[in-house]
């Protein structure tokens, strides 16, 4: 895989329907006004640092899945709980992306039963893509990044829509970094399986490089999206899908660009979720295909809004707590200092200290 390929695969898993529609950016950052920039920086820094820690820990222990890493670091009992919660989160995420793809099809395809056709197509593409190597996810991320950058630059160039209608207090602004940390924890929970899979393949230097690329690309996307939403102020504050609403002001080409970016972001997150689910359960390929398709169908039938609004936050918080416990365990595990020989000679003293996790 080419340099930056793992980072692109991880970015594609992070940037799903929530980001591409603008709802996540509005909820976690832009609602705090200019203070949201602190949240953006916090989210990107924590995502890059924790991604590196997890990749190195997985590489040192030879753990190619999140439950395997949890088992190696925390023991079998916590590993079982982690496998159940993480598997449920991936299934819910796959269902949410399936429903989002179907809703997008219903909005854009001029055919009867467009929702059902999009639903079936999402399941088929998700199952097929999840069976391929990480290179496919990297390709999806490589195609998605320029689409999103072009869309966000165009939205940023539109004439501003006014100031935010809600004036935040100092206490509310102080919450911006905490929401940035929560955003990072949510995304790290989503990509934990891919981080372990990638870490088992990469050296210390390669892990640091991919984590840095991930941080830089996420920062570019979040900064542009946050700046665009701030520029348009109260014209997007009441919108559930602010970037889509803004894209309508670009005319048919702009709306088509937004739809393409949204479809690709949904597909990349769907494929990454199903791939992580496969690695968590470690089933034969045929059984894995059937289970992935079943999870997409059952969870997707609940609908995007119900999954994201009710089920997803609870599972996301539970997995974030598991991830925090794992990171604390990794960072305090002194035994790892004896298991990374030669790291200092490869990348310098600072790299050697990081590799002890």
mmCIF file with all atom_site columns, N, CA and C in Angstrom, residues 94-95 97-98 101 118-133 136-137 140 266-278 284-297:
data_model
loop_
_atom_site.group_PDB
_atom_site.id
_atom_site.type_symbol
_atom_site.label_atom_id
_atom_site.label_alt_id
_atom_site.label_comp_id
_atom_site.label_asym_id
_atom_site.label_entity_id
_atom_site.label_seq_id
_atom_site.pdbx_PDB_ins_code
_atom_site.Cartn_x
_atom_site.Cartn_y
_atom_site.Cartn_z
_atom_site.occupancy
_atom_site.B_iso_or_equiv
_atom_site.pdbx_formal_charge
_atom_site.auth_seq_id
_atom_site.auth_comp_id
_atom_site.auth_asym_id
_atom_site.auth_atom_id
_atom_site.pdbx_PDB_model_num
ATOM 1   N N  . UNK A 1 94  ? -23.249 0.092   10.581 1.00 0.00 ? 94  UNK A N  1
ATOM 2   C CA . UNK A 1 94  ? -23.544 -0.432  9.250  1.00 0.00 ? 94  UNK A CA 1
ATOM 3   C C  . UNK A 1 94  ? -25.009 -0.227  8.886  1.00 0.00 ? 94  UNK A C  1
ATOM 4   N N  . UNK A 1 95  ? -25.906 -0.462  9.848  1.00 0.00 ? 95  UNK A N  1
ATOM 5   C CA . UNK A 1 95  ? -27.321 -0.244  9.598  1.00 0.00 ? 95  UNK A CA 1
ATOM 6   C C  . UNK A 1 95  ? -27.641 1.212   9.323  1.00 0.00 ? 95  UNK A C  1
ATOM 7   N N  . UNK A 1 97  ? -25.608 3.491   8.063  1.00 0.00 ? 97  UNK A N  1
ATOM 8   C CA . UNK A 1 97  ? -25.095 3.857   6.743  1.00 0.00 ? 97  UNK A CA 1
ATOM 9   C C  . UNK A 1 97  ? -25.950 3.259   5.632  1.00 0.00 ? 97  UNK A C  1
ATOM 10  N N  . UNK A 1 98  ? -26.479 2.050   5.856  1.00 0.00 ? 98  UNK A N  1
ATOM 11  C CA . UNK A 1 98  ? -27.374 1.436   4.868  1.00 0.00 ? 98  UNK A CA 1
ATOM 12  C C  . UNK A 1 98  ? -28.636 2.277   4.692  1.00 0.00 ? 98  UNK A C  1
ATOM 13  N N  . UNK A 1 101 ? -27.780 5.553   2.876  1.00 0.00 ? 101 UNK A N  1
ATOM 14  C CA . UNK A 1 101 ? -27.599 5.338   1.438  1.00 0.00 ? 101 UNK A CA 1
ATOM 15  C C  . UNK A 1 101 ? -28.955 5.203   0.754  1.00 0.00 ? 101 UNK A C  1
ATOM 16  N N  . UNK A 1 118 ? -31.963 1.456   -3.305 1.00 0.00 ? 118 UNK A N  1
ATOM 17  C CA . UNK A 1 118 ? -30.760 1.942   -2.629 1.00 0.00 ? 118 UNK A CA 1
ATOM 18  C C  . UNK A 1 118 ? -30.403 1.098   -1.421 1.00 0.00 ? 118 UNK A C  1
ATOM 19  N N  . UNK A 1 119 ? -31.403 0.640   -0.696 1.00 0.00 ? 119 UNK A N  1
ATOM 20  C CA . UNK A 1 119 ? -31.185 -0.214  0.477  1.00 0.00 ? 119 UNK A CA 1
ATOM 21  C C  . UNK A 1 119 ? -30.485 -1.517  0.070  1.00 0.00 ? 119 UNK A C  1
ATOM 22  N N  . UNK A 1 120 ? -31.017 -2.163  -0.989 1.00 0.00 ? 120 UNK A N  1
ATOM 23  C CA . UNK A 1 120 ? -30.427 -3.419  -1.457 1.00 0.00 ? 120 UNK A CA 1
ATOM 24  C C  . UNK A 1 120 ? -29.028 -3.199  -2.020 1.00 0.00 ? 120 UNK A C  1
ATOM 25  N N  . UNK A 1 121 ? -28.848 -2.107  -2.755 1.00 0.00 ? 121 UNK A N  1
ATOM 26  C CA . UNK A 1 121 ? -27.532 -1.820  -3.333 1.00 0.00 ? 121 UNK A CA 1
ATOM 27  C C  . UNK A 1 121 ? -26.500 -1.550  -2.248 1.00 0.00 ? 121 UNK A C  1
ATOM 28  N N  . UNK A 1 122 ? -26.904 -0.850  -1.194 1.00 0.00 ? 122 UNK A N  1
ATOM 29  C CA . UNK A 1 122 ? -25.981 -0.569  -0.093 1.00 0.00 ? 122 UNK A CA 1
ATOM 30  C C  . UNK A 1 122 ? -25.507 -1.863  0.569  1.00 0.00 ? 122 UNK A C  1
ATOM 31  N N  . UNK A 1 123 ? -26.437 -2.796  0.802  1.00 0.00 ? 123 UNK A N  1
ATOM 32  C CA . UNK A 1 123 ? -26.057 -4.074  1.413  1.00 0.00 ? 123 UNK A CA 1
ATOM 33  C C  . UNK A 1 123 ? -25.079 -4.827  0.520  1.00 0.00 ? 123 UNK A C  1
ATOM 34  N N  . UNK A 1 124 ? -25.383 -4.873  -0.777 1.00 0.00 ? 124 UNK A N  1
ATOM 35  C CA . UNK A 1 124 ? -24.512 -5.587  -1.713 1.00 0.00 ? 124 UNK A CA 1
ATOM 36  C C  . UNK A 1 124 ? -23.115 -4.972  -1.763 1.00 0.00 ? 124 UNK A C  1
ATOM 37  N N  . UNK A 1 125 ? -23.050 -3.654  -1.939 1.00 0.00 ? 125 UNK A N  1
ATOM 38  C CA . UNK A 1 125 ? -21.744 -2.996  -2.028 1.00 0.00 ? 125 UNK A CA 1
ATOM 39  C C  . UNK A 1 125 ? -20.981 -3.102  -0.711 1.00 0.00 ? 125 UNK A C  1
ATOM 40  N N  . UNK A 1 126 ? -21.684 -2.953  0.410  1.00 0.00 ? 126 UNK A N  1
ATOM 41  C CA . UNK A 1 126 ? -21.015 -3.037  1.702  1.00 0.00 ? 126 UNK A CA 1
ATOM 42  C C  . UNK A 1 126 ? -20.403 -4.400  1.945  1.00 0.00 ? 126 UNK A C  1
ATOM 43  N N  . UNK A 1 127 ? -21.143 -5.462  1.648  1.00 0.00 ? 127 UNK A N  1
ATOM 44  C CA . UNK A 1 127 ? -20.635 -6.819  1.861  1.00 0.00 ? 127 UNK A CA 1
ATOM 45  C C  . UNK A 1 127 ? -19.446 -7.103  0.944  1.00 0.00 ? 127 UNK A C  1
ATOM 46  N N  . UNK A 1 128 ? -19.567 -6.711  -0.318 1.00 0.00 ? 128 UNK A N  1
ATOM 47  C CA . UNK A 1 128 ? -18.474 -6.961  -1.269 1.00 0.00 ? 128 UNK A CA 1
ATOM 48  C C  . UNK A 1 128 ? -17.225 -6.180  -0.888 1.00 0.00 ? 128 UNK A C  1
ATOM 49  N N  . UNK A 1 129 ? -17.384 -4.901  -0.580 1.00 0.00 ? 129 UNK A N  1
ATOM 50  C CA . UNK A 1 129 ? -16.224 -4.071  -0.244 1.00 0.00 ? 129 UNK A CA 1
ATOM 51  C C  . UNK A 1 129 ? -15.557 -4.517  1.056  1.00 0.00 ? 129 UNK A C  1
ATOM 52  N N  . UNK A 1 130 ? -16.338 -5.030  1.999  1.00 0.00 ? 130 UNK A N  1
ATOM 53  C CA . UNK A 1 130 ? -15.762 -5.444  3.273  1.00 0.00 ? 130 UNK A CA 1
ATOM 54  C C  . UNK A 1 130 ? -14.902 -6.694  3.139  1.00 0.00 ? 130 UNK A C  1
ATOM 55  N N  . UNK A 1 131 ? -15.057 -7.426  2.038  1.00 0.00 ? 131 UNK A N  1
ATOM 56  C CA . UNK A 1 131 ? -14.272 -8.637  1.829  1.00 0.00 ? 131 UNK A CA 1
ATOM 57  C C  . UNK A 1 131 ? -12.908 -8.352  1.235  1.00 0.00 ? 131 UNK A C  1
ATOM 58  N N  . UNK A 1 132 ? -12.701 -7.143  0.720  1.00 0.00 ? 132 UNK A N  1
ATOM 59  C CA . UNK A 1 132 ? -11.467 -6.810  0.038  1.00 0.00 ? 132 UNK A CA 1
ATOM 60  C C  . UNK A 1 132 ? -10.406 -6.342  1.027  1.00 0.00 ? 132 UNK A C  1
ATOM 61  N N  . UNK A 1 133 ? -9.192  -6.154  0.504  1.00 0.00 ? 133 UNK A N  1
ATOM 62  C CA . UNK A 1 133 ? -8.077  -5.731  1.331  1.00 0.00 ? 133 UNK A CA 1
ATOM 63  C C  . UNK A 1 133 ? -8.236  -4.259  1.723  1.00 0.00 ? 133 UNK A C  1
ATOM 64  N N  . UNK A 1 136 ? -8.659  -1.335  -0.882 1.00 0.00 ? 136 UNK A N  1
ATOM 65  C CA . UNK A 1 136 ? -9.929  -0.836  -1.409 1.00 0.00 ? 136 UNK A CA 1
ATOM 66  C C  . UNK A 1 136 ? -10.454 0.316   -0.566 1.00 0.00 ? 136 UNK A C  1
ATOM 67  N N  . UNK A 1 137 ? -10.402 0.172   0.750  1.00 0.00 ? 137 UNK A N  1
ATOM 68  C CA . UNK A 1 137 ? -10.828 1.272   1.624  1.00 0.00 ? 137 UNK A CA 1
ATOM 69  C C  . UNK A 1 137 ? -9.949  2.500   1.416  1.00 0.00 ? 137 UNK A C  1
ATOM 70  N N  . UNK A 1 140 ? -11.224 4.190   -1.685 1.00 0.00 ? 140 UNK A N  1
ATOM 71  C CA . UNK A 1 140 ? -12.434 4.961   -1.411 1.00 0.00 ? 140 UNK A CA 1
ATOM 72  C C  . UNK A 1 140 ? -12.087 6.294   -0.735 1.00 0.00 ? 140 UNK A C  1
ATOM 73  N N  . UNK A 1 266 ? -20.701 7.545   2.822  1.00 0.00 ? 266 UNK A N  1
ATOM 74  C CA . UNK A 1 266 ? -21.543 6.510   3.423  1.00 0.00 ? 266 UNK A CA 1
ATOM 75  C C  . UNK A 1 266 ? -21.001 5.123   3.093  1.00 0.00 ? 266 UNK A C  1
ATOM 76  N N  . UNK A 1 267 ? -20.630 4.915   1.824  1.00 0.00 ? 267 UNK A N  1
ATOM 77  C CA . UNK A 1 267 ? -20.126 3.603   1.407  1.00 0.00 ? 267 UNK A CA 1
ATOM 78  C C  . UNK A 1 267 ? -18.821 3.257   2.102  1.00 0.00 ? 267 UNK A C  1
ATOM 79  N N  . UNK A 1 268 ? -17.908 4.219   2.237  1.00 0.00 ? 268 UNK A N  1
ATOM 80  C CA . UNK A 1 268 ? -16.628 3.940   2.876  1.00 0.00 ? 268 UNK A CA 1
ATOM 81  C C  . UNK A 1 268 ? -16.803 3.589   4.353  1.00 0.00 ? 268 UNK A C  1
ATOM 82  N N  . UNK A 1 269 ? -17.685 4.304   5.050  1.00 0.00 ? 269 UNK A N  1
ATOM 83  C CA . UNK A 1 269 ? -17.937 3.997   6.456  1.00 0.00 ? 269 UNK A CA 1
ATOM 84  C C  . UNK A 1 269 ? -18.653 2.657   6.605  1.00 0.00 ? 269 UNK A C  1
ATOM 85  N N  . UNK A 1 270 ? -19.579 2.366   5.693  1.00 0.00 ? 270 UNK A N  1
ATOM 86  C CA . UNK A 1 270 ? -20.279 1.083   5.715  1.00 0.00 ? 270 UNK A CA 1
ATOM 87  C C  . UNK A 1 270 ? -19.308 -0.071  5.535  1.00 0.00 ? 270 UNK A C  1
ATOM 88  N N  . UNK A 1 271 ? -18.418 0.028   4.548  1.00 0.00 ? 271 UNK A N  1
ATOM 89  C CA . UNK A 1 271 ? -17.449 -1.034  4.297  1.00 0.00 ? 271 UNK A CA 1
ATOM 90  C C  . UNK A 1 271 ? -16.504 -1.214  5.478  1.00 0.00 ? 271 UNK A C  1
ATOM 91  N N  . UNK A 1 272 ? -16.046 -0.095  6.070  1.00 0.00 ? 272 UNK A N  1
ATOM 92  C CA . UNK A 1 272 ? -15.139 -0.181  7.217  1.00 0.00 ? 272 UNK A CA 1
ATOM 93  C C  . UNK A 1 272 ? -15.835 -0.811  8.424  1.00 0.00 ? 272 UNK A C  1
ATOM 94  N N  . UNK A 1 273 ? -17.113 -0.473  8.645  1.00 0.00 ? 273 UNK A N  1
ATOM 95  C CA . UNK A 1 273 ? -17.852 -1.039  9.779  1.00 0.00 ? 273 UNK A CA 1
ATOM 96  C C  . UNK A 1 273 ? -18.017 -2.552  9.617  1.00 0.00 ? 273 UNK A C  1
ATOM 97  N N  . UNK A 1 274 ? -18.387 -2.981  8.423  1.00 0.00 ? 274 UNK A N  1
ATOM 98  C CA . UNK A 1 274 ? -18.573 -4.413  8.189  1.00 0.00 ? 274 UNK A CA 1
ATOM 99  C C  . UNK A 1 274 ? -17.244 -5.157  8.247  1.00 0.00 ? 274 UNK A C  1
ATOM 100 N N  . UNK A 1 275 ? -16.176 -4.526  7.800  1.00 0.00 ? 275 UNK A N  1
ATOM 101 C CA . UNK A 1 275 ? -14.860 -5.167  7.888  1.00 0.00 ? 275 UNK A CA 1
ATOM 102 C C  . UNK A 1 275 ? -14.447 -5.366  9.341  1.00 0.00 ? 275 UNK A C  1
ATOM 103 N N  . UNK A 1 276 ? -14.696 -4.347  10.171 1.00 0.00 ? 276 UNK A N  1
ATOM 104 C CA . UNK A 1 276 ? -14.381 -4.474  11.594 1.00 0.00 ? 276 UNK A CA 1
ATOM 105 C C  . UNK A 1 276 ? -15.264 -5.528  12.255 1.00 0.00 ? 276 UNK A C  1
ATOM 106 N N  . UNK A 1 277 ? -16.515 -5.611  11.846 1.00 0.00 ? 277 UNK A N  1
ATOM 107 C CA . UNK A 1 277 ? -17.416 -6.627  12.385 1.00 0.00 ? 277 UNK A CA 1
ATOM 108 C C  . UNK A 1 277 ? -16.923 -8.025  12.028 1.00 0.00 ? 277 UNK A C  1
ATOM 109 N N  . UNK A 1 278 ? -16.458 -8.196  10.802 1.00 0.00 ? 278 UNK A N  1
ATOM 110 C CA . UNK A 1 278 ? -15.915 -9.492  10.378 1.00 0.00 ? 278 UNK A CA 1
ATOM 111 C C  . UNK A 1 278 ? -14.724 -9.901  11.244 1.00 0.00 ? 278 UNK A C  1
ATOM 112 N N  . UNK A 1 284 ? -16.036 -17.788 9.089  1.00 0.00 ? 284 UNK A N  1
ATOM 113 C CA . UNK A 1 284 ? -15.716 -18.110 7.695  1.00 0.00 ? 284 UNK A CA 1
ATOM 114 C C  . UNK A 1 284 ? -16.386 -17.113 6.754  1.00 0.00 ? 284 UNK A C  1
ATOM 115 N N  . UNK A 1 285 ? -15.849 -17.021 5.540  1.00 0.00 ? 285 UNK A N  1
ATOM 116 C CA . UNK A 1 285 ? -16.294 -15.968 4.630  1.00 0.00 ? 285 UNK A CA 1
ATOM 117 C C  . UNK A 1 285 ? -17.790 -16.034 4.333  1.00 0.00 ? 285 UNK A C  1
ATOM 118 N N  . UNK A 1 286 ? -18.323 -17.207 4.068  1.00 0.00 ? 286 UNK A N  1
ATOM 119 C CA . UNK A 1 286 ? -19.743 -17.319 3.759  1.00 0.00 ? 286 UNK A CA 1
ATOM 120 C C  . UNK A 1 286 ? -20.625 -16.895 4.916  1.00 0.00 ? 286 UNK A C  1
ATOM 121 N N  . UNK A 1 287 ? -20.285 -17.357 6.114  1.00 0.00 ? 287 UNK A N  1
ATOM 122 C CA . UNK A 1 287 ? -21.054 -16.964 7.293  1.00 0.00 ? 287 UNK A CA 1
ATOM 123 C C  . UNK A 1 287 ? -20.893 -15.474 7.574  1.00 0.00 ? 287 UNK A C  1
ATOM 124 N N  . UNK A 1 288 ? -19.686 -14.964 7.329  1.00 0.00 ? 288 UNK A N  1
ATOM 125 C CA . UNK A 1 288 ? -19.457 -13.538 7.524  1.00 0.00 ? 288 UNK A CA 1
ATOM 126 C C  . UNK A 1 288 ? -20.290 -12.694 6.584  1.00 0.00 ? 288 UNK A C  1
ATOM 127 N N  . UNK A 1 289 ? -20.389 -13.126 5.309  1.00 0.00 ? 289 UNK A N  1
ATOM 128 C CA . UNK A 1 289 ? -21.224 -12.407 4.341  1.00 0.00 ? 289 UNK A CA 1
ATOM 129 C C  . UNK A 1 289 ? -22.683 -12.375 4.793  1.00 0.00 ? 289 UNK A C  1
ATOM 130 N N  . UNK A 1 290 ? -23.185 -13.538 5.231  1.00 0.00 ? 290 UNK A N  1
ATOM 131 C CA . UNK A 1 290 ? -24.579 -13.624 5.652  1.00 0.00 ? 290 UNK A CA 1
ATOM 132 C C  . UNK A 1 290 ? -24.844 -12.752 6.876  1.00 0.00 ? 290 UNK A C  1
ATOM 133 N N  . UNK A 1 291 ? -23.913 -12.779 7.838  1.00 0.00 ? 291 UNK A N  1
ATOM 134 C CA . UNK A 1 291 ? -24.102 -11.978 9.040  1.00 0.00 ? 291 UNK A CA 1
ATOM 135 C C  . UNK A 1 291 ? -24.050 -10.490 8.721  1.00 0.00 ? 291 UNK A C  1
ATOM 136 N N  . UNK A 1 292 ? -23.110 -10.080 7.871  1.00 0.00 ? 292 UNK A N  1
ATOM 137 C CA . UNK A 1 292 ? -23.009 -8.668  7.503  1.00 0.00 ? 292 UNK A CA 1
ATOM 138 C C  . UNK A 1 292 ? -24.282 -8.193  6.809  1.00 0.00 ? 292 UNK A C  1
ATOM 139 N N  . UNK A 1 293 ? -24.776 -8.990  5.859  1.00 0.00 ? 293 UNK A N  1
ATOM 140 C CA . UNK A 1 293 ? -25.997 -8.626  5.164  1.00 0.00 ? 293 UNK A CA 1
ATOM 141 C C  . UNK A 1 293 ? -27.177 -8.556  6.128  1.00 0.00 ? 293 UNK A C  1
ATOM 142 N N  . UNK A 1 294 ? -27.259 -9.514  7.063  1.00 0.00 ? 294 UNK A N  1
ATOM 143 C CA . UNK A 1 294 ? -28.338 -9.515  8.038  1.00 0.00 ? 294 UNK A CA 1
ATOM 144 C C  . UNK A 1 294 ? -28.299 -8.305  8.949  1.00 0.00 ? 294 UNK A C  1
ATOM 145 N N  . UNK A 1 295 ? -27.097 -7.925  9.405  1.00 0.00 ? 295 UNK A N  1
ATOM 146 C CA . UNK A 1 295 ? -26.974 -6.743  10.271 1.00 0.00 ? 295 UNK A CA 1
ATOM 147 C C  . UNK A 1 295 ? -27.400 -5.486  9.538  1.00 0.00 ? 295 UNK A C  1
ATOM 148 N N  . UNK A 1 296 ? -26.986 -5.359  8.270  1.00 0.00 ? 296 UNK A N  1
ATOM 149 C CA . UNK A 1 296 ? -27.381 -4.190  7.486  1.00 0.00 ? 296 UNK A CA 1
ATOM 150 C C  . UNK A 1 296 ? -28.902 -4.124  7.331  1.00 0.00 ? 296 UNK A C  1
ATOM 151 N N  . UNK A 1 297 ? -29.509 -5.273  7.041  1.00 0.00 ? 297 UNK A N  1
ATOM 152 C CA . UNK A 1 297 ? -30.953 -5.297  6.804  1.00 0.00 ? 297 UNK A CA 1
ATOM 153 C C  . UNK A 1 297 ? -31.740 -5.027  8.080  1.00 0.00 ? 297 UNK A C  1
#
